[in-house]
Structure formats: structure tokens, C-alpha cells
Coordinates of C-alpha atoms in Angstrom, one line a residue:
Q1 CA 0.0 0.0 0.0
E2 CA 1.4 3.4 -1.0
G3 CA -0.5 6.3 0.4
S4 CA -4.2 6.0 -0.2
L5 CA -3.9 4.5 -3.7
C6 CA -5.9 1.4 -2.7
A7 CA -8.0 1.6 -5.9
Q8 CA -4.9 1.4 -8.0
H9 CA -3.6 -1.6 -6.0
C10 CA -7.0 -3.2 -6.1
L11 CA -7.1 -3.1 -9.9
N12 CA -3.5 -4.2 -10.4
N13 CA -4.0 -7.1 -7.9
L14 CA -7.1 -8.1 -9.8
L15 CA -5.3 -8.1 -13.2
Q16 CA -2.0 -9.3 -11.7
G17 CA 0.1 -6.7 -13.3
E18 CA 1.1 -3.0 -13.3
Y19 CA -1.7 -2.0 -15.7
F20 CA -2.9 1.2 -14.0
S21 CA -1.0 4.2 -12.6
P22 CA -2.4 7.1 -10.5
V23 CA -2.0 9.4 -13.5
E24 CA -4.2 7.1 -15.7
L25 CA -6.9 6.8 -13.0
S26 CA -6.8 10.5 -12.5
S27 CA -7.4 11.0 -16.2
I28 CA -10.4 8.7 -16.1
A29 CA -11.7 10.7 -13.0
H30 CA -11.3 14.0 -14.8
Q31 CA -13.2 12.6 -17.8
L32 CA -16.0 11.6 -15.5
D33 CA -16.1 15.0 -13.8
E34 CA -16.4 16.6 -17.3
E35 CA -19.2 14.4 -18.3
E36 CA -21.1 15.2 -15.1
R37 CA -20.5 18.9 -15.6
M38 CA -21.9 18.8 -19.1
R39 CA -25.1 17.0 -17.8
M40 CA -25.5 19.6 -15.1
A41 CA -25.1 22.4 -17.7
E42 CA -28.0 21.1 -19.7
G43 CA -30.2 22.5 -16.9
G44 CA -28.7 26.0 -17.5
V45 CA -25.4 27.3 -16.5
T46 CA -27.0 30.1 -14.5
S47 CA -29.0 27.7 -12.4
E48 CA -28.4 27.4 -8.7
D49 CA -27.7 23.6 -9.0
Y50 CA -25.0 24.1 -11.6
R51 CA -23.2 26.8 -9.5
T52 CA -23.4 24.5 -6.4
F53 CA -21.9 21.6 -8.5
L54 CA -19.0 23.7 -9.6
Q55 CA -18.2 24.7 -6.0
Q56 CA -18.1 21.1 -4.8
P57 CA -15.0 19.0 -5.0
S58 CA -14.8 16.1 -7.3
G59 CA -16.7 13.0 -6.3
N60 CA -14.5 10.7 -8.4
M61 CA -11.2 11.4 -6.8
D62 CA -9.5 13.5 -4.1
D63 CA -6.0 14.6 -3.1
S64 CA -5.4 11.6 -0.9
G65 CA -5.5 9.2 -4.0
F66 CA -9.0 7.9 -3.5
F67 CA -11.0 6.9 -6.6
S68 CA -14.7 6.2 -6.9
I69 CA -16.4 3.0 -8.1
Q70 CA -17.2 4.8 -11.4
V71 CA -13.5 5.3 -12.0
I72 CA -12.8 1.6 -11.3
S73 CA -15.7 0.5 -13.4
N74 CA -14.6 2.6 -16.4
A75 CA -11.0 1.3 -16.0
L76 CA -12.2 -2.3 -16.2
K77 CA -14.3 -1.7 -19.3
V78 CA -11.0 -1.3 -21.2
W79 CA -10.5 -5.1 -20.5
G80 CA -14.0 -6.0 -21.2
L81 CA -14.8 -6.6 -17.5
E82 CA -18.1 -5.6 -15.8
L83 CA -19.0 -5.0 -12.1
I84 CA -22.2 -6.3 -10.6
L85 CA -23.3 -5.5 -7.1
F86 CA -23.2 -8.8 -5.1
N87 CA -25.6 -7.4 -2.5
S88 CA -28.3 -6.5 -5.1
P89 CA -31.6 -8.4 -5.1
E90 CA -31.2 -9.0 -8.9
Y91 CA -27.9 -10.9 -8.4
Q92 CA -29.1 -12.7 -5.3
R93 CA -32.0 -14.1 -7.2
L94 CA -29.6 -15.8 -9.5
R95 CA -28.4 -18.0 -6.5
I96 CA -24.9 -18.3 -7.9
D97 CA -22.5 -20.0 -5.5
P98 CA -19.6 -17.6 -4.9
I99 CA -17.1 -20.4 -5.4
N100 CA -18.2 -20.5 -9.1
E101 CA -17.1 -16.9 -9.7
R102 CA -13.6 -15.7 -10.5
S103 CA -13.1 -12.5 -8.5
F104 CA -14.7 -9.9 -6.3
I105 CA -13.9 -6.2 -5.5
C106 CA -14.7 -5.0 -2.0
N107 CA -15.1 -1.5 -0.7
Y108 CA -15.6 0.0 2.8
K109 CA -14.9 3.6 3.9
E110 CA -12.9 4.5 0.8
H111 CA -10.8 1.3 0.9
W112 CA -10.7 -1.1 -2.0
F113 CA -9.3 -4.6 -2.2
T114 CA -9.6 -7.7 -4.4
V115 CA -10.6 -11.3 -3.7
R116 CA -9.5 -13.5 -6.6
K117 CA -9.3 -17.1 -7.5
L118 CA -5.8 -18.1 -8.7
G119 CA -5.5 -21.6 -10.1
K120 CA -7.9 -23.6 -7.9
Q121 CA -7.6 -21.5 -4.7
W122 CA -9.0 -18.3 -3.4
F123 CA -6.9 -15.4 -2.1
N124 CA -7.5 -12.2 -0.3
L125 CA -5.3 -9.6 -2.1
N126 CA -5.8 -6.8 0.4
S127 CA -3.0 -4.3 -0.1
L128 CA -3.0 -3.5 3.6
L129 CA -1.8 -7.1 4.4
T130 CA 1.8 -8.1 4.4
G131 CA 1.0 -10.8 1.7
P132 CA -1.8 -12.7 0.0
E133 CA -4.1 -14.5 2.4
L134 CA -5.3 -18.0 1.4
I135 CA -9.1 -18.5 1.7
S136 CA -10.5 -22.0 1.6
D137 CA -13.5 -22.9 -0.6
T138 CA -15.6 -23.6 2.5
Y139 CA -14.7 -20.3 4.1
L140 CA -15.3 -18.1 1.1
A141 CA -19.0 -17.7 1.5
L142 CA -18.6 -17.0 5.2
F143 CA -15.9 -14.5 4.5
L144 CA -18.1 -12.6 2.1
A145 CA -21.0 -12.7 4.5
Q146 CA -18.8 -11.3 7.2
L147 CA -17.7 -8.4 5.0
Q148 CA -21.4 -7.6 4.2
Q149 CA -22.2 -7.6 8.0
E150 CA -19.3 -5.1 8.5
G151 CA -20.7 -2.8 5.9
Y152 CA -18.7 -3.6 2.9
S153 CA -20.0 -3.2 -0.6
I154 CA -19.0 -6.3 -2.7
F155 CA -18.9 -6.3 -6.5
V156 CA -18.7 -9.4 -8.7
V157 CA -16.2 -9.1 -11.6
K158 CA -17.8 -10.5 -14.8
G159 CA -15.7 -11.3 -17.9
D160 CA -12.4 -13.0 -18.8
L161 CA -9.5 -11.9 -16.8
P162 CA -6.1 -11.6 -18.6
D163 CA -3.7 -14.5 -18.3
C164 CA -1.1 -14.3 -15.5
E165 CA 1.8 -16.4 -14.3
A166 CA 0.4 -16.9 -10.9
D167 CA -2.8 -18.4 -12.3
Q168 CA -0.9 -20.8 -14.6
L169 CA 1.4 -21.9 -11.8
L170 CA -1.4 -22.5 -9.3
Q171 CA -3.4 -24.5 -11.9
M172 CA -0.7 -27.2 -11.5
I173 CA 0.1 -27.0 -7.7
R174 CA -1.7 -26.1 -4.5
V175 CA -0.2 -24.0 -1.8
Q176 CA -0.4 -24.3 1.9
Q177 CA -0.2 -21.2 4.1
M178 CA 1.6 -21.9 7.4
H179 CA 1.2 -18.4 8.8
R180 CA -1.5 -15.8 8.2
P181 CA -0.4 -12.5 6.9
K182 CA -0.7 -9.5 9.3
L183 CA -1.9 -6.0 8.7
I184 CA 1.0 -3.7 7.7
G185 CA 0.2 -1.3 10.5
E186 CA 0.0 -4.2 13.0
E187 CA 3.5 -5.4 12.0
L188 CA 4.9 -1.9 12.2
A189 CA 3.4 -1.5 15.7
Q190 CA 4.9 -4.8 16.8
L191 CA 8.3 -3.8 15.5
K192 CA 8.0 -0.4 17.2
E193 CA 7.0 -2.0 20.5
Q194 CA 10.0 -4.4 20.3
R195 CA 12.4 -1.5 19.7
V196 CA 10.9 0.4 22.7
Q197 CA 11.2 -2.7 24.9
K198 CA 14.8 -3.2 23.8
T199 CA 15.6 0.5 24.5
D200 CA 14.1 0.3 28.0
L201 CA 16.1 -2.8 28.7
E202 CA 19.3 -1.2 27.6
R203 CA 18.5 1.9 29.7
V204 CA 18.0 -0.3 32.8
L205 CA 21.2 -2.1 32.2
E206 CA 23.1 1.2 31.8
A207 CA 21.6 2.6 35.0
N208 CA 22.5 -0.4 37.0
D209 CA 25.7 -1.0 35.1
G210 CA 24.5 -4.6 34.7
S211 CA 25.8 -5.4 38.2
G212 CA 22.6 -5.4 40.2
M213 CA 20.8 -8.2 38.4
L214 CA 24.0 -10.2 37.8
D215 CA 24.9 -10.0 41.5
E216 CA 21.4 -11.1 42.5
D217 CA 21.4 -14.0 40.1
E218 CA 24.9 -15.0 41.2
E219 CA 23.8 -15.0 44.9
D220 CA 20.8 -17.3 44.0
L221 CA 23.1 -19.6 42.2
Q222 CA 25.5 -19.8 45.1
R223 CA 22.7 -20.5 47.6
A224 CA 21.4 -23.3 45.3
L225 CA 24.9 -24.9 45.1
A226 CA 25.4 -24.7 48.9
L227 CA 22.1 -26.4 49.5
S228 CA 23.0 -29.1 46.9
R229 CA 26.3 -29.7 48.6
Q230 CA 24.7 -30.0 52.0
E231 CA 22.2 -32.5 50.7
I232 CA 25.0 -34.6 49.1
D233 CA 26.9 -34.5 52.4
L234 CA 23.8 -35.5 54.4
E235 CA 23.2 -38.5 52.0
D236 CA 26.9 -39.6 52.5
E237 CA 26.6 -39.3 56.3
E238 CA 23.4 -41.3 56.3
A239 CA 25.0 -44.0 54.1
D240 CA 28.0 -44.3 56.5
L241 CA 25.7 -44.4 59.5
R242 CA 23.6 -47.1 58.1
R243 CA 26.7 -49.2 57.3
A244 CA 27.8 -48.7 60.9
I245 CA 24.4 -49.8 62.2
Q246 CA 24.5 -53.0 60.1
L247 CA 28.0 -53.9 61.4
S248 CA 26.8 -53.3 65.0
M249 CA 23.8 -55.5 64.5
Q250 CA 26.0 -58.3 63.1
G251 CA 28.3 -58.0 66.1
T252 CA 25.4 -58.1 68.5
S253 CA 24.1 -61.3 66.8
R254 CA 27.5 -63.0 67.3
N255 CA 27.6 -61.9 71.0
I256 CA 24.2 -63.5 71.6
C257 CA 25.5 -66.9 70.4
Q258 CA 28.9 -66.7 72.2
D259 CA 28.7 -64.5 75.4
T260 CA 26.8 -64.9 78.7
P261 CA 23.5 -63.3 79.2
Q262 CA 23.3 -59.7 80.3
T263 CA 20.7 -57.9 82.4
S264 CA 18.2 -56.0 80.1
G265 CA 18.9 -52.3 79.9
T266 CA 22.4 -52.6 81.8
H267 CA 25.8 -52.0 80.2
L268 CA 28.4 -54.5 81.7
T269 CA 32.1 -54.0 81.9
S270 CA 34.5 -56.7 80.7
E271 CA 35.3 -57.7 84.4
E272 CA 31.6 -58.1 85.2
L273 CA 31.1 -60.1 82.1
R274 CA 33.9 -62.4 83.0
K275 CA 32.6 -63.0 86.5
R276 CA 29.1 -63.8 85.2
R277 CA 30.5 -66.2 82.7
E278 CA 32.4 -68.1 85.4
A279 CA 29.3 -68.2 87.6
Y280 CA 27.3 -69.5 84.6
F281 CA 29.7 -72.4 83.9
E282 CA 30.0 -73.3 87.6
K283 CA 26.2 -73.5 87.8
Q284 CA 26.2 -75.8 84.7
Q285 CA 28.8 -78.1 86.2
Q286 CA 26.8 -78.4 89.5
Q287 CA 23.6 -79.3 87.7
Q288 CA 25.4 -81.9 85.6
Q289 CA 26.8 -83.5 88.7
Q290 CA 23.3 -83.7 90.2
D291 CA 21.8 -85.2 87.1
P292 CA 21.2 -89.0 87.0
P293 CA 23.8 -91.0 85.1
G294 CA 21.2 -92.2 82.5
H295 CA 20.7 -88.6 81.3
P296 CA 24.2 -87.1 80.6
C297 CA 23.0 -85.0 77.6
E298 CA 19.8 -83.6 79.2
K299 CA 20.0 -79.8 79.6
P300 CA 18.6 -78.2 82.6
N301 CA 15.5 -76.0 82.3
T302 CA 17.2 -73.2 84.1
S303 CA 19.9 -72.9 81.5
S304 CA 17.4 -72.9 78.7
G305 CA 15.4 -70.2 80.5
A306 CA 18.5 -68.1 81.1
L307 CA 19.4 -68.4 77.4
D308 CA 16.0 -67.3 76.3
S309 CA 16.2 -64.4 78.8
D310 CA 19.7 -63.4 77.4
L311 CA 18.3 -63.5 73.8
G312 CA 15.4 -61.2 74.8
D313 CA 17.8 -58.8 76.5
A314 CA 20.1 -58.7 73.5
M315 CA 17.2 -58.0 71.2
S316 CA 16.1 -55.2 73.6
E317 CA 19.5 -53.6 73.3
E318 CA 19.3 -53.9 69.5
D319 CA 16.0 -52.1 69.5
M320 CA 17.4 -49.4 71.7
L321 CA 20.3 -49.0 69.3
Q322 CA 18.0 -48.8 66.4
A323 CA 15.8 -46.2 68.2
A324 CA 18.9 -44.1 69.0
V325 CA 20.1 -44.1 65.4
T326 CA 16.6 -43.1 64.2
M327 CA 16.6 -40.2 66.6
S328 CA 20.1 -39.1 65.3
L329 CA 18.9 -39.2 61.7
E330 CA 15.8 -37.1 62.5
T331 CA 18.0 -34.6 64.4
V332 CA 20.3 -34.3 61.3
R333 CA 17.3 -33.8 58.9
S334 CA 15.8 -31.2 61.2
N335 CA 19.1 -29.2 61.3
F336 CA 19.4 -29.4 57.5
K337 CA 15.8 -28.0 57.0
T338 CA 16.5 -25.2 59.4
E339 CA 19.7 -24.2 57.5
G340 CA 17.8 -24.4 54.2
K341 CA 15.1 -21.9 55.5
K342 CA 17.8 -19.5 56.6

């Protein structure tokens, strides 16, 4: 889109070539103005209507580059093309499916654009878009109905359009559009917004010299690394502690089979353990001497009871050891969580 020359772009997009220039369209507009002036003069050059007509600006063109439907219609007559109002009751009575047409010209608030079939596909050739917009056959009727609802005037182009390279190429292949084109103003607004955001970011970096954000990020990274190291150390300590517990439990099991019983809940010294062991063997010897000779291998009930009691005491000590270890682990975890919150 160049200026407000949408009518020129509309015609050239329809014909797929640089067939019309602003000068040529202006010449057609001046010719139409002269024809209208001559018809008004037939009523008398001294009439009030004629003087009013001369004072009014042209209705076929203006300084912005806008051209009327009469200019476009006369320009297309050179190519043997005719415009029919799509909204008119006469055309609607024909009940022609829009997909069977070849092209449309749409107008709203002094803006013109073309919708044309190239090959076997429809395209919106609006000059305000960054590129052609593909319109599916099923969406074409809905697209035109939406334009009518928005207030557009739609004209059907009747006649044979000139051959063009795009039409010949798309007769052989079909295209797929991955991204919809945007409005030119929308794309420029996005680029401007990106430049503003970039400028604001550079201004912030210059004000802080880039150190504030970097220092904050570096502190967060250091804290994360410290917590990670503490977690690894804690896992290593737990693994070592569990291995020590396992070895202790194995040692306790051997003591249950080899040593003399201990009093539940009491920690004995080596001297006390030796004395109890001697008393235990003396008691066994006395009981064997009192046993009848026919039962040399029978074990006294007291010894069996003492052994069961010793086993119960040893297991109680093992449970106490396990409970103490569990409390140690919970204390370590609690300290780690407290350090993490700090």
C-alpha cells in the first residue's frame, strides 16, 4: 500500500500486473467529472444547482488518492470486464455460488481490495496485508457474509481476466499457508514495541551497570549450590551411619550366640562379664553332677530359660540401638531443613 492508492492496488492485484498508474486513473476521474459537468449544464449554466456543483470538490477522486467506483468500473471496461453488485436483489435471485465466480472487488470507507481465484484456490489480495491470504473454498461464502455484515460493498467481476503467471502456476500445484499475513500497521506497531522494549532494557542495564541483576542471580546460584552440597553431604553421612548400624547389629548377633546373658537395659564391663561367665559355667557343672547318670545329655531347664532371657535382653538392646540411630537421623534432617530456610 502506497498512500491512499488502494484503488490502483486493487485493480493491479485483480489483473496481476502494473496495468494502471495514479495518472491514468486521475485522467479517467477528470473525464467523468467533465461528463457530469456537461449533464448539469443542460439545466442551465446560470441555475443554482449548476453553480453549487461547480463549487463542490470532485466525487470521483481526491487529493489523498481515493477513486470512486465509477473510475474503477470505467477502468475495467478497457479489459471487457463488468462489475455487478453482489448485494443487489437481482444478483441474489440468480443464486450463484460464490465459489463458481472468479473474483470480487470489495469497498468500505474509501478502501478497496480484491478477492480473486488463482488456479484452484481463493486469495484475499488486500494491499493492507503483508502478503496474500489464502481463503478455503468452504470459508469463502462465510468470509463474504462477514464483509457484508461489517458494511462492505461487494462487486462481482464478470468477464475473462487476462492470463497471468500466478494463475498458470497454481493450476498445477496447490499452496499451503503456514502463517496468516498480518496488517501492515500491526506489523509496524509490533516492531516499534519491540524497539521500545529493547531500548528500555538497555536503559535499565546502563543505569544499574548490569551489576545489580547479575549479583542477585549469582547469589541465588551460590545458595542453590550450597544447599545441593549440604544435601549430598547428608546423604553420604546417612549411608555411612547405616553401614555402621549394620555392622553393629552383626556384632550383636555374634555376641548373643557366644557370650553370657546380660541384664536387660544394663551395660556391663568386661570384668563383670567375665565373672558372670564363670558363675554360669559353675552352675552348669553343679547341675550336671546332680543329674542321673542315664541322662548325661539332658540340659537343665534353668539354663534354657537363662538363654531365652539373654536373647530377649540382647534384642532389647538392639531395639534401643536402632531407636537411638533413628533419633540421630531425625536430628540431622531437622538441622538441614533449618539451615535451608535461613
